mmCIF file of C-alpha atoms in Angstrom:
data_model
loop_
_atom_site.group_PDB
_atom_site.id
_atom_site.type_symbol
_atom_site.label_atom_id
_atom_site.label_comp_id
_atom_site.label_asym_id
_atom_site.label_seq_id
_atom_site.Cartn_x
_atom_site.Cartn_y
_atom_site.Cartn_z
ATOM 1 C CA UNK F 1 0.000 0.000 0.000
ATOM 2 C CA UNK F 2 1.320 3.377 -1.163
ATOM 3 C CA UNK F 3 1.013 6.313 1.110
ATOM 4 C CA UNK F 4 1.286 10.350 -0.689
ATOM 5 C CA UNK F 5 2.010 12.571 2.275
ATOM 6 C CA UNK F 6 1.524 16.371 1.002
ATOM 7 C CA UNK F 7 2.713 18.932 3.458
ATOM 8 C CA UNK F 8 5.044 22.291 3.198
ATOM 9 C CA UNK F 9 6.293 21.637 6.440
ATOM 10 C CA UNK F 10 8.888 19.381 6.104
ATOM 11 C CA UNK F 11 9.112 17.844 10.129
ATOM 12 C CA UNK F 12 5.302 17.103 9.649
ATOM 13 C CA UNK F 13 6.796 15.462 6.211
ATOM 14 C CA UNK F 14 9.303 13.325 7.936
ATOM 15 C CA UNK F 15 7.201 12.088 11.101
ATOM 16 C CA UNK F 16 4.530 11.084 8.779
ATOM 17 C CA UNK F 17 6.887 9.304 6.522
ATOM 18 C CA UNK F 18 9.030 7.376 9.822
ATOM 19 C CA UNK F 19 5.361 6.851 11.310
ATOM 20 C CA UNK F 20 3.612 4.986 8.215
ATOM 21 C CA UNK F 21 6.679 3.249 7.148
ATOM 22 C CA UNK F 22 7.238 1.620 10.420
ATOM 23 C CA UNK F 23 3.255 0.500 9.898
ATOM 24 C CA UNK F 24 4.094 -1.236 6.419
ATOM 25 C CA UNK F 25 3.281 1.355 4.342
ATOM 26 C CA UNK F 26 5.291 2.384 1.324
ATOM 27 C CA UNK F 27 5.249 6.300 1.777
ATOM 28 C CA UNK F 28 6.335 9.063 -0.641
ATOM 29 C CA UNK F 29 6.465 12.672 0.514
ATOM 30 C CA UNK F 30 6.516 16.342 -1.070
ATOM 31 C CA UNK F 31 6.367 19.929 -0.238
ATOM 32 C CA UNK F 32 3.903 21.597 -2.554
ATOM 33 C CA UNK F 33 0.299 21.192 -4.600
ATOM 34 C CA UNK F 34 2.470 21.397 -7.922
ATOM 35 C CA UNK F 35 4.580 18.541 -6.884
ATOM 36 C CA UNK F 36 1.729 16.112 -5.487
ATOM 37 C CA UNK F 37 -0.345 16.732 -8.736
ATOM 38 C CA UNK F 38 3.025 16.061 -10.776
ATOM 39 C CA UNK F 39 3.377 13.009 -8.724
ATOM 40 C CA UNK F 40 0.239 11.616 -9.034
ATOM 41 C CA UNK F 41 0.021 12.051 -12.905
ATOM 42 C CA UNK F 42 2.777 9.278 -13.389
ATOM 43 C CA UNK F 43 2.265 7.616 -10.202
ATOM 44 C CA UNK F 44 -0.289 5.465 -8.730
ATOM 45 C CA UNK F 45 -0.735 5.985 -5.039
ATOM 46 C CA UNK F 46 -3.316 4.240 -2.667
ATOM 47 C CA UNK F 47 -4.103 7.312 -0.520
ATOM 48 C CA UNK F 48 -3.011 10.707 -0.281
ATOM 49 C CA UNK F 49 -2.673 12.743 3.144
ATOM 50 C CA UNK F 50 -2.909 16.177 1.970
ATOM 51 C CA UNK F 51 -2.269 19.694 4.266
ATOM 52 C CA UNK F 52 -5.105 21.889 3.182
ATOM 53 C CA UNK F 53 -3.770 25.149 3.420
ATOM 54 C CA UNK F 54 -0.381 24.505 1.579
ATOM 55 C CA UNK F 55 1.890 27.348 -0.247
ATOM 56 C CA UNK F 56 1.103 27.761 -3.696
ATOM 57 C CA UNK F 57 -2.061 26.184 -3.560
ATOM 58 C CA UNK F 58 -4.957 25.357 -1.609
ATOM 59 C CA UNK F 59 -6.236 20.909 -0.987
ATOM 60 C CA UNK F 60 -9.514 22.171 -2.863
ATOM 61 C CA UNK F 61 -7.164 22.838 -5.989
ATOM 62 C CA UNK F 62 -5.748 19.366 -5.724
ATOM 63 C CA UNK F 63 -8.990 18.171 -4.847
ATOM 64 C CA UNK F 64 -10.830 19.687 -8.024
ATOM 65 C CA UNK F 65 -8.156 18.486 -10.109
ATOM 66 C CA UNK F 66 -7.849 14.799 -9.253
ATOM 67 C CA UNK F 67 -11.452 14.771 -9.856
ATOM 68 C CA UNK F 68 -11.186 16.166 -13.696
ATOM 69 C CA UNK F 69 -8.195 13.897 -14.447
ATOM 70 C CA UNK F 70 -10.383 10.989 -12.927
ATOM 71 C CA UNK F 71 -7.983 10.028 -10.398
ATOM 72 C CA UNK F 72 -9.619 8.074 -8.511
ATOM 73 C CA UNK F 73 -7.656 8.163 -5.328
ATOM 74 C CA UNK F 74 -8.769 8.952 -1.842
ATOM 75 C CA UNK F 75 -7.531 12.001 -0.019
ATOM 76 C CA UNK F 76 -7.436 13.296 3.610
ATOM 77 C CA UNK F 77 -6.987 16.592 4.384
ATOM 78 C CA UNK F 78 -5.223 17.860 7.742
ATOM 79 C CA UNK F 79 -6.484 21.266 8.369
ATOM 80 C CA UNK F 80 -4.590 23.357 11.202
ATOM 81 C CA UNK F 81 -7.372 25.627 11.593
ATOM 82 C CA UNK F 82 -10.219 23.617 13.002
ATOM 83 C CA UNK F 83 -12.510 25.560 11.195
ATOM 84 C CA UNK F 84 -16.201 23.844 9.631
ATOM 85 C CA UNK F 85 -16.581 25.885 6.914
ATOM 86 C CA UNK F 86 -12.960 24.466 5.762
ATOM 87 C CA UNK F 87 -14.074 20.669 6.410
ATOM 88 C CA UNK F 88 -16.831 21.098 4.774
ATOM 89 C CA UNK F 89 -15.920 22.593 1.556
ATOM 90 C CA UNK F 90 -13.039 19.630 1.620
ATOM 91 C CA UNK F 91 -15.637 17.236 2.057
ATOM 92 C CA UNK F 92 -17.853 18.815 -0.760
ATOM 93 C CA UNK F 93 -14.271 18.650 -3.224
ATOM 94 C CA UNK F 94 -14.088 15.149 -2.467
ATOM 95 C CA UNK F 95 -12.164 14.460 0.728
ATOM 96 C CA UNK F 96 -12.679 11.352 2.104
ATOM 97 C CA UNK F 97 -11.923 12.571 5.890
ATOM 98 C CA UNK F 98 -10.860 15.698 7.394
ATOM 99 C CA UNK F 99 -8.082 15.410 10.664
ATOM 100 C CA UNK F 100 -7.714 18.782 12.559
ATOM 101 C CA UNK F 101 -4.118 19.149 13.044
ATOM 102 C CA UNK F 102 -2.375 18.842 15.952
ATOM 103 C CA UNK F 103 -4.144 15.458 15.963
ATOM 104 C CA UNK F 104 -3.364 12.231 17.515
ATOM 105 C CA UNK F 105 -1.248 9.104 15.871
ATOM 106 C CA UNK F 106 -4.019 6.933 16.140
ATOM 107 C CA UNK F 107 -6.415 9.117 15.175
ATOM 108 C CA UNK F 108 -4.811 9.087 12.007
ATOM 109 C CA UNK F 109 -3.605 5.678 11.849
ATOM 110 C CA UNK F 110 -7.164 4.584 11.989
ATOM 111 C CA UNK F 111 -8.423 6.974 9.170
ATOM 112 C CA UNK F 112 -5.732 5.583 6.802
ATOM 113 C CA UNK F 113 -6.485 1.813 7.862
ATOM 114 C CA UNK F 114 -10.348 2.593 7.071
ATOM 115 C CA UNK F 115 -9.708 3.078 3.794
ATOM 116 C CA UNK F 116 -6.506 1.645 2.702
ATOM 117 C CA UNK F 117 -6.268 -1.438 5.452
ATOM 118 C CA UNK F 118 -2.952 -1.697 7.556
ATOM 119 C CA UNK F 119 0.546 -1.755 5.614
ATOM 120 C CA UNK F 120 2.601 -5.025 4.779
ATOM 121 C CA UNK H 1 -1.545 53.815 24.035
ATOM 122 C CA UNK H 2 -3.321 53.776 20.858
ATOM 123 C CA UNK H 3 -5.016 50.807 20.381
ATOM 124 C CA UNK H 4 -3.291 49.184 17.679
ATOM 125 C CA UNK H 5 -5.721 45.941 16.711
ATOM 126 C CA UNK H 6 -8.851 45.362 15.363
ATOM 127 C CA UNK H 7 -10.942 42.960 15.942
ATOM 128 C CA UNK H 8 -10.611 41.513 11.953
ATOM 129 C CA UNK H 9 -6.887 41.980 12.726
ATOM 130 C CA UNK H 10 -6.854 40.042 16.104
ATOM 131 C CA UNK H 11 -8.685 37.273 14.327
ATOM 132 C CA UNK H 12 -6.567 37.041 11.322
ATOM 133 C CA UNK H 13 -3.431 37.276 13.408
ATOM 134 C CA UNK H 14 -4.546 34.678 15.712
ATOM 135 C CA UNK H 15 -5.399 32.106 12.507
ATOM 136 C CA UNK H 16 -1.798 32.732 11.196
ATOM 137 C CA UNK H 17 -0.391 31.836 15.004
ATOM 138 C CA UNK H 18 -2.969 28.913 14.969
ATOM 139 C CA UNK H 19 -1.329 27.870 11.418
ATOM 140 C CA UNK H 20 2.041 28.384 12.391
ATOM 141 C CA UNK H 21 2.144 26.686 15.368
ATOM 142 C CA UNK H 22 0.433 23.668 14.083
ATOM 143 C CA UNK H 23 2.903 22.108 12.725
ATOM 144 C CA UNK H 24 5.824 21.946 15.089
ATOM 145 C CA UNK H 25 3.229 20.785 18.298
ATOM 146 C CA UNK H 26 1.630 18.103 15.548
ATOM 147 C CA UNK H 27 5.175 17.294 14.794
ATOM 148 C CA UNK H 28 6.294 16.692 18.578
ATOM 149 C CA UNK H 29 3.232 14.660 19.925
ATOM 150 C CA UNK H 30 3.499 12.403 16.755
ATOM 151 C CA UNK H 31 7.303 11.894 17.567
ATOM 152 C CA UNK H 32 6.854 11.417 20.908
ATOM 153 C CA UNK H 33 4.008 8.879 20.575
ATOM 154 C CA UNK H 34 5.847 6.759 17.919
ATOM 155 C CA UNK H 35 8.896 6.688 20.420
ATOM 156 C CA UNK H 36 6.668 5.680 23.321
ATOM 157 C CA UNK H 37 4.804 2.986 21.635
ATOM 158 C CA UNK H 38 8.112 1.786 20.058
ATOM 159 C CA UNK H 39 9.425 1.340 23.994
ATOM 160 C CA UNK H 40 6.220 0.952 26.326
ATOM 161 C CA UNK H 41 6.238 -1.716 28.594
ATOM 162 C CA UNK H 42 10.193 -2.137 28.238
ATOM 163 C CA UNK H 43 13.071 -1.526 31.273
ATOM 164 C CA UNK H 44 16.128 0.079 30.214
ATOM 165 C CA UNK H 45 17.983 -3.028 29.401
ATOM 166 C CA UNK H 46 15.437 -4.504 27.261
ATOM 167 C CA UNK H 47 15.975 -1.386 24.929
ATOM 168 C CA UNK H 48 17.742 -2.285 22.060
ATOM 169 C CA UNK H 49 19.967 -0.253 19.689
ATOM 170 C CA UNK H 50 17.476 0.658 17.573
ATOM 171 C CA UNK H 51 15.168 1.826 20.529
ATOM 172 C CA UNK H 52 18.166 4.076 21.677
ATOM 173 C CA UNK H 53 18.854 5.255 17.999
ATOM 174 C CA UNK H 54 14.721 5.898 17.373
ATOM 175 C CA UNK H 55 14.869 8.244 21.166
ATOM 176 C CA UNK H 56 17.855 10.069 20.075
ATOM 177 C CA UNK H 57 16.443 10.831 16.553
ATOM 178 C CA UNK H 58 13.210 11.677 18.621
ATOM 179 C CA UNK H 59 14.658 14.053 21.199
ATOM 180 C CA UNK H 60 16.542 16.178 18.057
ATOM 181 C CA UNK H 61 13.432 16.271 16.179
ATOM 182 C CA UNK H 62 11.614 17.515 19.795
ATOM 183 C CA UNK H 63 14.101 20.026 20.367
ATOM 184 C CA UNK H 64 13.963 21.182 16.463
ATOM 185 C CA UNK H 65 10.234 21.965 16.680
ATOM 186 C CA UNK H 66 10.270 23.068 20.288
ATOM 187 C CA UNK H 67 12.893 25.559 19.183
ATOM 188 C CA UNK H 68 10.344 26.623 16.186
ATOM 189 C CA UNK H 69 7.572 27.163 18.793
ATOM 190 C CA UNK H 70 10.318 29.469 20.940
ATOM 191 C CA UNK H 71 11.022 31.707 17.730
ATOM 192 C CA UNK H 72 7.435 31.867 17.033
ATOM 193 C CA UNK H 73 6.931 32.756 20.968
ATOM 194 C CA UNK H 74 9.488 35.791 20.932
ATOM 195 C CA UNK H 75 8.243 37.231 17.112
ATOM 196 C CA UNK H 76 5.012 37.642 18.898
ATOM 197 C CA UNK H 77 6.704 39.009 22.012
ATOM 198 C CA UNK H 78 7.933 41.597 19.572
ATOM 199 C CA UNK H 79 4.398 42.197 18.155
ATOM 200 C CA UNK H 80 3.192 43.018 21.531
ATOM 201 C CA UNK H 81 5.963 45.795 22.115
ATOM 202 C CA UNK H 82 5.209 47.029 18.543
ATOM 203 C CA UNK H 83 2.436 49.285 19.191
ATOM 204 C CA UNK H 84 3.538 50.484 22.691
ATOM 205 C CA UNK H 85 4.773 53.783 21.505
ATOM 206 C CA UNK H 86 6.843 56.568 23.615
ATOM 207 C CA UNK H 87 6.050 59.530 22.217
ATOM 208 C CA UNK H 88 8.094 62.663 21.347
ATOM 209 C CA UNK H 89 8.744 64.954 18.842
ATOM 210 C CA UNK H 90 10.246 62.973 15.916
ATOM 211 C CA UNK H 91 12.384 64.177 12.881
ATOM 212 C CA UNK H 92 10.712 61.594 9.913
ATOM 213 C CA UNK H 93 13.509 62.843 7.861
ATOM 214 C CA UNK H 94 15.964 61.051 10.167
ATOM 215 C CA UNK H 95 13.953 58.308 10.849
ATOM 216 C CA UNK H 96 14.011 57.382 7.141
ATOM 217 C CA UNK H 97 18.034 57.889 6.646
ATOM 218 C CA UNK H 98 19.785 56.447 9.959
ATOM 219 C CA UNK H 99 18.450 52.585 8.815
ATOM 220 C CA UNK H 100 19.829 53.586 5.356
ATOM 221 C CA UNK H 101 23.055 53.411 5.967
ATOM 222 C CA UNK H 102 22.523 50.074 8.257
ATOM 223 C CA UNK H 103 22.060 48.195 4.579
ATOM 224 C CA UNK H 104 25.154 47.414 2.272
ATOM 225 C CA UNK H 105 23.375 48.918 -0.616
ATOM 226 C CA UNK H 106 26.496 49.503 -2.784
ATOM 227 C CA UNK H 107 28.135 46.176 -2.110
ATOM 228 C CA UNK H 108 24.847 44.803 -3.759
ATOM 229 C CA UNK H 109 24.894 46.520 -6.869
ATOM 230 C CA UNK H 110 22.016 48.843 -5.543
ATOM 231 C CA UNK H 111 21.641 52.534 -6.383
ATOM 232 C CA UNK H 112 20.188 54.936 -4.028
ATOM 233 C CA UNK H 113 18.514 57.586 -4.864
ATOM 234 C CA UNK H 114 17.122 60.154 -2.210
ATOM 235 C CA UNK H 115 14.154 62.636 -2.513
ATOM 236 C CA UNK H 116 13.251 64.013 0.345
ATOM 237 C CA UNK H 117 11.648 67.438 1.218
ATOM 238 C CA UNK H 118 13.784 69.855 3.217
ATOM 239 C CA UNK H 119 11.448 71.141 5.266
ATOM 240 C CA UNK H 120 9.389 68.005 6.379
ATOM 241 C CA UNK H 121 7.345 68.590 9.560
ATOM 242 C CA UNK H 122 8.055 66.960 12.590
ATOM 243 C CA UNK H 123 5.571 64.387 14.341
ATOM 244 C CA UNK H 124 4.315 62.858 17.680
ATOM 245 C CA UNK H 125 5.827 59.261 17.656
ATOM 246 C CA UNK H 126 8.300 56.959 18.614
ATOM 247 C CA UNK H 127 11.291 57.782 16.939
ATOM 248 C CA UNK H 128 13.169 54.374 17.520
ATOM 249 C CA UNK H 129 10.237 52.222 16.283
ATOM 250 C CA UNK H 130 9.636 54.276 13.144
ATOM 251 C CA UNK H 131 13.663 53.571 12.453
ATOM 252 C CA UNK H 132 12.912 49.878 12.827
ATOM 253 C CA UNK H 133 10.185 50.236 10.913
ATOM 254 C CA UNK H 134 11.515 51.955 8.143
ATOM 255 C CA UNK H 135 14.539 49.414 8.420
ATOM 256 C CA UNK H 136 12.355 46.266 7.949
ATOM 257 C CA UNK H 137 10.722 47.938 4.652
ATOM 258 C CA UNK H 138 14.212 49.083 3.396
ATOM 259 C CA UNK H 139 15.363 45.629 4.347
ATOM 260 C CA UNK H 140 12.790 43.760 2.265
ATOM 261 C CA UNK H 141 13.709 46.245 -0.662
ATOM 262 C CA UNK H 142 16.992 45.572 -0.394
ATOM 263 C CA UNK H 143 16.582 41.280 -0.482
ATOM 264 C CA UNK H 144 13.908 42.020 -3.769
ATOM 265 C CA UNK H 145 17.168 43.296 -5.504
ATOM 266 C CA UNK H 146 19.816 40.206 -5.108
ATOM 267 C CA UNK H 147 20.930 40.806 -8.661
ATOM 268 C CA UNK H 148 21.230 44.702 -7.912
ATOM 269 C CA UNK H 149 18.844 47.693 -8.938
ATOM 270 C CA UNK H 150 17.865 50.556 -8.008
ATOM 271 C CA UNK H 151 16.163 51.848 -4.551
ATOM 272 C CA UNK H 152 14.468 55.102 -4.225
ATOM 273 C CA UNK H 153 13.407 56.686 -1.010
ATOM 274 C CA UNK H 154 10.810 59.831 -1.263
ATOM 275 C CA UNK H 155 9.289 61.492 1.102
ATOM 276 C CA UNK H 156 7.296 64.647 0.857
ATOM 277 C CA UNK H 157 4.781 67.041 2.370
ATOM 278 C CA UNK H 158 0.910 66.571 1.208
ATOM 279 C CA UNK H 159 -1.947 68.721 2.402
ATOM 280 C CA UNK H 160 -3.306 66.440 5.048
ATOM 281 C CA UNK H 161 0.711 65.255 5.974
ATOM 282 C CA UNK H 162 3.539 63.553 5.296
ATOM 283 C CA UNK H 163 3.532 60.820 2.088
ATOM 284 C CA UNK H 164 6.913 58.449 1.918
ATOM 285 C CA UNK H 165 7.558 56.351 -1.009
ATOM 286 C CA UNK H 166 10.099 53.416 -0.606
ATOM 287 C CA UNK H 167 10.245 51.974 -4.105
ATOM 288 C CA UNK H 168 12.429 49.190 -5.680
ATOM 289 C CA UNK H 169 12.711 47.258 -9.548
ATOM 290 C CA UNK H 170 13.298 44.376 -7.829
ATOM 291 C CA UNK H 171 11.520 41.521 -7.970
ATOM 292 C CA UNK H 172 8.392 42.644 -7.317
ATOM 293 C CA UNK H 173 5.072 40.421 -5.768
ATOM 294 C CA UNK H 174 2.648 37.887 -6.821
ATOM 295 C CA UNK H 175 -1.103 38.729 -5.794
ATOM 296 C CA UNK H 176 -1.030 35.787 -3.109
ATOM 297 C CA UNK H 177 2.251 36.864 -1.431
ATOM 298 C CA UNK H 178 1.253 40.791 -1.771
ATOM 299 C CA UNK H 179 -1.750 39.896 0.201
ATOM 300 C CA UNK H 180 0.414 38.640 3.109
ATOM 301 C CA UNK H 181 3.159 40.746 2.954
ATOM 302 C CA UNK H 182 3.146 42.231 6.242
ATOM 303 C CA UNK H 183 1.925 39.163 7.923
ATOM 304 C CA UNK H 184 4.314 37.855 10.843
ATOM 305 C CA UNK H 185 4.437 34.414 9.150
ATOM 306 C CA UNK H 186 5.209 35.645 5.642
ATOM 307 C CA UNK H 187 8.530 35.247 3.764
ATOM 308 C CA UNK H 188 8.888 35.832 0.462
ATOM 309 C CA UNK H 189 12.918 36.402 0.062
ATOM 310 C CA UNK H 190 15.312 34.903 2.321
ATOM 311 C CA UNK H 191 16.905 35.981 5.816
ATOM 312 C CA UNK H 192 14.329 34.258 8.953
ATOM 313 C CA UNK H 193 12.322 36.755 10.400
ATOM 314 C CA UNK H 194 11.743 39.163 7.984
ATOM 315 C CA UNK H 195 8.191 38.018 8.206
ATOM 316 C CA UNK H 196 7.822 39.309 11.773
ATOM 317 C CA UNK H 197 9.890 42.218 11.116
ATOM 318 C CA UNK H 198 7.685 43.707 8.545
ATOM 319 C CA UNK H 199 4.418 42.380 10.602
ATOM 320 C CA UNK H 200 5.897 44.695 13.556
ATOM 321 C CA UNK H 201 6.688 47.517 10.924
ATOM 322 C CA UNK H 202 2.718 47.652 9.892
ATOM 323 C CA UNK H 203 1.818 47.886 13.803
ATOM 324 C CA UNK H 204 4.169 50.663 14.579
ATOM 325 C CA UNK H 205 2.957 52.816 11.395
ATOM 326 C CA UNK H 206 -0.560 51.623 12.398
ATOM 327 C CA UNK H 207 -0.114 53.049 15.941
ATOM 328 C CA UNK H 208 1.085 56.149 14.803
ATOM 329 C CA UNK H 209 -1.892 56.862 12.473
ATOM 330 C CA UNK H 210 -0.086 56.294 8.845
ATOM 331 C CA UNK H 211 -1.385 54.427 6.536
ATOM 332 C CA UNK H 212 0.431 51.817 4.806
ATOM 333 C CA UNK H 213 -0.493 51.043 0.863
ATOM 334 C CA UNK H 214 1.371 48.645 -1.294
ATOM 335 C CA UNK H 215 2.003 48.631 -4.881
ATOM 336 C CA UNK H 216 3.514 45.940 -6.341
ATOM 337 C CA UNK H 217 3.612 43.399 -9.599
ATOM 338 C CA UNK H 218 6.055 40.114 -10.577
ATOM 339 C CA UNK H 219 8.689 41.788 -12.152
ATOM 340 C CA UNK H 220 7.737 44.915 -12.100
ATOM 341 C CA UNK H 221 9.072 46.266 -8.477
ATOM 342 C CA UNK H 222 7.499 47.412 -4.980
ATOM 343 C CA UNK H 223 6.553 50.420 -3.763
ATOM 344 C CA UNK H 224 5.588 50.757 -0.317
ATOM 345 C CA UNK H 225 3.913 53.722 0.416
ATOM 346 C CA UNK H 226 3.733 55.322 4.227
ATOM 347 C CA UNK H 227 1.395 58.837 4.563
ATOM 348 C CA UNK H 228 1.564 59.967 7.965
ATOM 349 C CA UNK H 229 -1.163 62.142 9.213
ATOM 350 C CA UNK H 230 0.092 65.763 10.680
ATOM 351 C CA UNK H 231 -1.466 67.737 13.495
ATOM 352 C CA UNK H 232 -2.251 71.146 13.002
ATOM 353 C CA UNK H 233 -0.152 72.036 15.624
ATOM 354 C CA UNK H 234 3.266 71.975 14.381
ATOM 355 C CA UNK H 235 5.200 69.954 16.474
ATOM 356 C CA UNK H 236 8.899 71.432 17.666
ATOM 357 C CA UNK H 237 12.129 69.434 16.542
ATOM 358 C CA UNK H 238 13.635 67.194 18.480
ATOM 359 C CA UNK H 239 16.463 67.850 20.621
ATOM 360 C CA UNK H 240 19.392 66.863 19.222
#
């Protein structure tokens, strides 16, 4: 199972990547919308954890355009600002589940294993 | 003390600490749980080598982000003094040129030029916050401009005050970052803190009643523009 971690911060990168690897999970990781949506046009992933509010572009971007290319991956979205009207906009673009950051490992662990199942 | 926040400020100010704080807290309970999990339930000489190698890869990533949260904790600190102003009879005309020469314009390949009014009036404020204001926006001029250009610096009298122009051909700003460009977790050049610096810059020119306008386009330069209100009263010059 392949793991897409998208976040500009790059400790939130790393932990994410030593967390999900030590699971089983094969995990990739990058710093920016442009990158992730390069990524996922020549590479399959299983799920993609995806900081909403990221520096050159906002999840719903990423969201809207996974959905005209027809890729038909799931995303979560890690918002740091808690806020509804941001979940629920993510959920309208297609999120499959939003985690208000700072959140807890298993919290997250449990959203990935819900829709991917647990790593090798 | 002049109250120097809205409430649309506070709020937008506290979603940018929210934001930037996040991260490194997120960052340090993750790493910390992993590292428990990874050694719950074990005494000390049950840990392995890989247990000792996974805390001491933990504890530099904890004191990384902890150290993020510290920076972030004394840029606000900074905020907070910001808009405390002492006020006195202030010389803008000074205020503008001492920071000047803090910058190693020449060495860059920048030319200066100067425009300012001979006669300028003097104002009520804090002299040694408008230098570090004026500092941070010649500052940010200065890092727009790594391949050299030219800086101009006017200043001149208006009918309802003062009006200074700090303008560059540097690099100039993209909508999104123009936005945010005196936000205390905004950085669009490099040198760490310049975010903050400029954030602090907009609440001492806020606090002393100026108003702050930007003008800017990729490519195409910055000007920052600073009018200062002036009180009918003229205001005597400063002791020297």
């Amino acid at each position: 199972m392949k793991l897409l971690v998208v976040d500009d911060d790059p400790g939130m990168c790393r932990m994410l990547v030593r967390v999900f690897r030590a699971d089983g999970y094969t995990v990739l990781a990058v710093g920016s919308g442009a990158e992730a949506l390069d990524l996922l046009g020549r590479e399959s992933v299983d799920l993609v954890l995806l900081d909403y509010y990221l520096k050159d572009m906002e999840a719903g971007e990423i969201l809207a355009r996974a959905r005209e290319r027809q890729w038909d991956v799931p995303m979560i979205v890690m918002s740091g600002m808690g806020e509804r009207e941001t979940a629920e906009k993510a959920l309208q673009q297609g999120a499959v589940a939003i985690l208000d950051k700072p959140f807890d490992l298993a919290d997250i662990r449990r959203r990935v294993k819900e829709h991917i199942g647990p790593g090798g | 003390m002049a109250p120097v926040c809205s409430n649309d400020r506070l709020r937008s100010l506290l979603r940018e600490v929210i934001h930037a704080i996040n991260s490194p807290i997120g960052v340090v309970l993750g790493t910390a749980q992993f590292v428990s999990e990874g050694i719950r339930g074990k005494r000390l000489e049950e840990l392995t080598a890989e247990d000792l190698q996974e805390i001491q890869e933990a504890m530099a990533v904890i004191e990384r982000q902890g150290r993020r949260c510290a920076d972030l904790v004394h840029g606000m600190r900074a905020l907070v003094h910001a808009g405390q102003l002492e006020l006195k009879p202030t010389d803008v005309q000074a205020c503008l040129l001492a920071p000047l020469e803090e910058i190693a314009w020449a060495e860059a390949g920048i030319e200066v030029r100067k425009d300012l009014e001979a006669d300028l009036p003097c104002i009520m404020g804090d002299p040694e916050k408008l230098r570090e204001a004026f500092l941070a926006i010649e500052r940010r001029a200065f890092q727009a401009m790594s391949a050299g250009g030219r800086f101009g610096l006017v200043a001149r009298k208006t009918e309802t005050g003062i009006e200074v122009c700090f303008e560059d051909n540097g690099v100039g700003l993209a909508p999104e970052h123009r936005s945010k460009l005196f936000s205390p977790f905004h950085s669009t050049g490099p040198g760490e803190g310049q975010g903050w610096a400029l954030a602090a810059a907009s609440l001492v020119l806020d606090a002393h009643g100026a108003e702050l306008e930007l003008q800017s386009e990729p490519g195409q330069g910055t000007r920052v523009i600073v009018r200062f209100p002036v009180s009918p009263d003229p205001v005597p010059k400063p002791e020297a």
